[in-house]
Amino acid sequence: MKRFGSKQLIPIAMALMGVVFVVVGFTQLGFWDKEPKAGFFPSIIAVVMVISSVAAFFLTLKAQYNKNELLVIAGGAGVIAGSFIIGMIPMIFLYVLFWLLVIEKGTPILHIIIIEAIVAVIVLGVFAGWLQVQFPWGLFENFM
């Protein structure tokens, strides 16, 4: 067995974060009352996050980092940091745009527009509108 390190800390941190979101989703946001409440989707995702984090913890005991994993970690950290600065919704659109332009090089502009429109419908229509997920707005919080 390898020594305990950052590869194991990430699943533990994600599991703890998932537990926090489960508690907040069920206690503060509400889960279900004749229809889904604001905590419905975050609670379900948080439960999946806890389960997958526990599984990932055991898988990391034999694994080593590779370049693609570090890019995913950096991308997640960038989205989280950007969410505190410009807000979650603008950061989602910027992340998808960055991914399509830089990582998926050569994506036609029409495809980028269509994908961003689909992301807008999903994020704004389903999550913000229907499920009433409360996204952080970063520095724009006072203007919304």
mmCIF file of C-alpha atoms in Angstrom:
data_model
loop_
_atom_site.group_PDB
_atom_site.id
_atom_site.type_symbol
_atom_site.label_atom_id
_atom_site.label_comp_id
_atom_site.label_asym_id
_atom_site.label_seq_id
_atom_site.Cartn_x
_atom_site.Cartn_y
_atom_site.Cartn_z
ATOM 1 C CA MET A 1 0.000 0.000 0.000
ATOM 2 C CA LYS A 2 1.223 3.505 -0.847
ATOM 3 C CA ARG A 3 1.642 6.223 1.704
ATOM 4 C CA PHE A 4 -1.283 8.503 2.469
ATOM 5 C CA GLY A 5 -1.122 11.736 0.415
ATOM 6 C CA SER A 6 -2.977 14.310 -1.653
ATOM 7 C CA LYS A 7 -4.437 11.633 -3.899
ATOM 8 C CA GLN A 8 -6.396 10.356 -0.896
ATOM 9 C CA LEU A 9 -7.189 13.795 0.551
ATOM 10 C CA ILE A 10 -9.217 14.874 -2.475
ATOM 11 C CA PRO A 11 -11.823 12.063 -2.215
ATOM 12 C CA ILE A 12 -12.047 12.602 1.545
ATOM 13 C CA ALA A 13 -12.582 16.351 1.064
ATOM 14 C CA MET A 14 -15.196 15.721 -1.637
ATOM 15 C CA ALA A 15 -17.020 13.210 0.573
ATOM 16 C CA LEU A 16 -17.119 15.741 3.421
ATOM 17 C CA MET A 17 -18.344 18.438 1.036
ATOM 18 C CA GLY A 18 -21.025 16.039 -0.192
ATOM 19 C CA VAL A 19 -22.178 15.378 3.370
ATOM 20 C CA VAL A 20 -22.444 19.132 3.969
ATOM 21 C CA PHE A 21 -24.538 19.577 0.818
ATOM 22 C CA VAL A 22 -26.790 16.650 1.782
ATOM 23 C CA VAL A 23 -27.450 18.235 5.176
ATOM 24 C CA VAL A 24 -28.037 21.714 3.687
ATOM 25 C CA GLY A 25 -30.219 20.314 0.913
ATOM 26 C CA PHE A 26 -32.485 18.362 3.243
ATOM 27 C CA THR A 27 -32.624 20.776 6.189
ATOM 28 C CA GLN A 28 -32.411 24.305 4.751
ATOM 29 C CA LEU A 29 -33.499 24.092 1.113
ATOM 30 C CA GLY A 30 -36.109 21.359 1.367
ATOM 31 C CA PHE A 31 -36.258 18.177 -0.686
ATOM 32 C CA TRP A 32 -39.829 17.402 -1.743
ATOM 33 C CA ASP A 33 -43.289 18.716 -0.901
ATOM 34 C CA LYS A 34 -45.715 17.682 -3.678
ATOM 35 C CA GLU A 35 -43.006 18.819 -6.102
ATOM 36 C CA PRO A 36 -39.229 19.139 -6.046
ATOM 37 C CA LYS A 37 -37.915 21.882 -3.785
ATOM 38 C CA ALA A 38 -34.705 23.877 -4.185
ATOM 39 C CA GLY A 39 -32.685 21.186 -2.377
ATOM 40 C CA PHE A 40 -33.893 18.291 -4.543
ATOM 41 C CA PHE A 41 -31.166 18.247 -7.170
ATOM 42 C CA PRO A 42 -28.272 19.339 -4.912
ATOM 43 C CA SER A 43 -29.169 16.607 -2.412
ATOM 44 C CA ILE A 44 -29.259 13.869 -5.047
ATOM 45 C CA ILE A 45 -25.952 14.984 -6.559
ATOM 46 C CA ALA A 46 -24.411 15.240 -3.080
ATOM 47 C CA VAL A 47 -25.413 11.651 -2.240
ATOM 48 C CA VAL A 48 -23.863 10.455 -5.506
ATOM 49 C CA MET A 49 -20.796 12.565 -4.707
ATOM 50 C CA VAL A 50 -20.365 10.908 -1.304
ATOM 51 C CA ILE A 51 -20.727 7.407 -2.749
ATOM 52 C CA SER A 52 -18.325 8.060 -5.624
ATOM 53 C CA SER A 53 -15.827 9.763 -3.291
ATOM 54 C CA VAL A 54 -15.726 6.746 -1.005
ATOM 55 C CA ALA A 55 -15.154 4.505 -4.035
ATOM 56 C CA ALA A 56 -12.485 6.877 -5.374
ATOM 57 C CA PHE A 57 -10.694 6.844 -2.033
ATOM 58 C CA PHE A 58 -10.155 3.103 -2.229
ATOM 59 C CA LEU A 59 -9.118 3.307 -5.878
ATOM 60 C CA THR A 60 -6.481 5.949 -5.106
ATOM 61 C CA LEU A 61 -4.592 3.682 -2.768
ATOM 62 C CA LYS A 62 -2.871 2.084 -5.787
ATOM 63 C CA ALA A 63 -2.894 4.922 -8.337
ATOM 64 C CA GLN A 64 -0.554 7.733 -9.357
ATOM 65 C CA TYR A 65 -1.306 11.151 -10.881
ATOM 66 C CA ASN A 66 -1.129 11.691 -14.609
ATOM 67 C CA LYS A 67 -1.308 14.900 -16.649
ATOM 68 C CA ASN A 68 -5.014 14.607 -17.545
ATOM 69 C CA GLU A 69 -6.048 14.183 -13.921
ATOM 70 C CA LEU A 70 -4.147 17.306 -12.955
ATOM 71 C CA LEU A 71 -5.909 19.240 -15.755
ATOM 72 C CA VAL A 72 -9.311 18.145 -14.421
ATOM 73 C CA ILE A 73 -8.347 19.178 -10.884
ATOM 74 C CA ALA A 74 -7.090 22.542 -12.165
ATOM 75 C CA GLY A 75 -10.297 23.032 -14.173
ATOM 76 C CA GLY A 76 -12.448 22.309 -11.137
ATOM 77 C CA ALA A 77 -10.397 24.672 -9.002
ATOM 78 C CA GLY A 78 -10.707 27.338 -11.706
ATOM 79 C CA VAL A 79 -14.481 27.003 -11.844
ATOM 80 C CA ILE A 80 -14.757 27.225 -8.060
ATOM 81 C CA ALA A 81 -12.443 30.255 -7.871
ATOM 82 C CA GLY A 82 -14.202 31.940 -10.787
ATOM 83 C CA SER A 83 -17.572 31.323 -9.154
ATOM 84 C CA PHE A 84 -16.527 33.428 -6.185
ATOM 85 C CA ILE A 85 -15.330 36.211 -8.481
ATOM 86 C CA ILE A 86 -17.827 36.444 -11.369
ATOM 87 C CA GLY A 87 -20.473 33.957 -10.274
ATOM 88 C CA MET A 88 -21.294 30.348 -11.102
ATOM 89 C CA ILE A 89 -23.476 30.885 -14.175
ATOM 90 C CA PRO A 90 -21.040 33.140 -16.085
ATOM 91 C CA MET A 91 -18.196 30.825 -15.058
ATOM 92 C CA ILE A 92 -19.993 27.779 -16.467
ATOM 93 C CA PHE A 93 -20.360 29.505 -19.841
ATOM 94 C CA LEU A 94 -16.721 30.652 -19.817
ATOM 95 C CA TYR A 95 -15.500 27.178 -18.843
ATOM 96 C CA VAL A 96 -17.424 25.497 -21.669
ATOM 97 C CA LEU A 97 -16.169 28.136 -24.108
ATOM 98 C CA PHE A 98 -12.564 27.667 -22.897
ATOM 99 C CA TRP A 99 -12.874 23.890 -23.153
ATOM 100 C CA LEU A 100 -14.198 24.019 -26.703
ATOM 101 C CA LEU A 101 -11.658 26.576 -27.929
ATOM 102 C CA VAL A 102 -8.512 25.383 -26.146
ATOM 103 C CA ILE A 103 -8.921 21.709 -25.296
ATOM 104 C CA GLU A 104 -11.150 20.649 -28.214
ATOM 105 C CA LYS A 105 -9.167 22.621 -30.779
ATOM 106 C CA GLY A 106 -10.819 23.181 -34.136
ATOM 107 C CA THR A 107 -14.447 23.135 -32.993
ATOM 108 C CA PRO A 108 -16.494 25.091 -35.571
ATOM 109 C CA ILE A 109 -17.996 28.336 -34.255
ATOM 110 C CA LEU A 110 -21.523 27.161 -35.118
ATOM 111 C CA HIS A 111 -21.048 24.099 -32.915
ATOM 112 C CA ILE A 112 -19.769 26.292 -30.086
ATOM 113 C CA ILE A 113 -22.850 28.533 -30.351
ATOM 114 C CA ILE A 114 -25.194 25.510 -30.361
ATOM 115 C CA ILE A 115 -23.432 23.915 -27.375
ATOM 116 C CA GLU A 116 -23.483 27.181 -25.400
ATOM 117 C CA ALA A 117 -27.219 27.551 -26.181
ATOM 118 C CA ILE A 118 -27.873 24.025 -24.904
ATOM 119 C CA VAL A 119 -25.860 24.781 -21.749
ATOM 120 C CA ALA A 120 -27.908 27.984 -21.292
ATOM 121 C CA VAL A 121 -31.202 26.090 -21.581
ATOM 122 C CA ILE A 122 -30.050 23.445 -19.113
ATOM 123 C CA VAL A 123 -28.483 25.808 -16.564
ATOM 124 C CA LEU A 124 -31.018 28.627 -16.717
ATOM 125 C CA GLY A 125 -34.133 26.697 -17.653
ATOM 126 C CA VAL A 126 -33.811 23.502 -15.664
ATOM 127 C CA PHE A 127 -31.587 24.351 -12.712
ATOM 128 C CA ALA A 128 -32.232 28.056 -12.083
ATOM 129 C CA GLY A 129 -35.833 28.146 -13.309
ATOM 130 C CA TRP A 130 -37.511 24.813 -12.659
ATOM 131 C CA LEU A 131 -35.457 23.373 -9.778
ATOM 132 C CA GLN A 132 -34.718 26.826 -8.292
ATOM 133 C CA VAL A 133 -31.051 26.038 -7.605
ATOM 134 C CA GLN A 134 -29.476 29.067 -5.967
ATOM 135 C CA PHE A 135 -26.236 29.728 -7.813
ATOM 136 C CA PRO A 136 -23.551 31.934 -6.264
ATOM 137 C CA TRP A 137 -23.140 35.258 -8.074
ATOM 138 C CA GLY A 138 -19.722 36.263 -6.769
ATOM 139 C CA LEU A 139 -19.055 39.987 -6.919
ATOM 140 C CA PHE A 140 -22.386 40.499 -8.755
ATOM 141 C CA GLU A 141 -24.400 39.222 -5.748
ATOM 142 C CA ASN A 142 -25.419 42.764 -4.752
ATOM 143 C CA PHE A 143 -26.645 43.574 -8.252
ATOM 144 C CA MET A 144 -28.991 40.580 -8.627
#
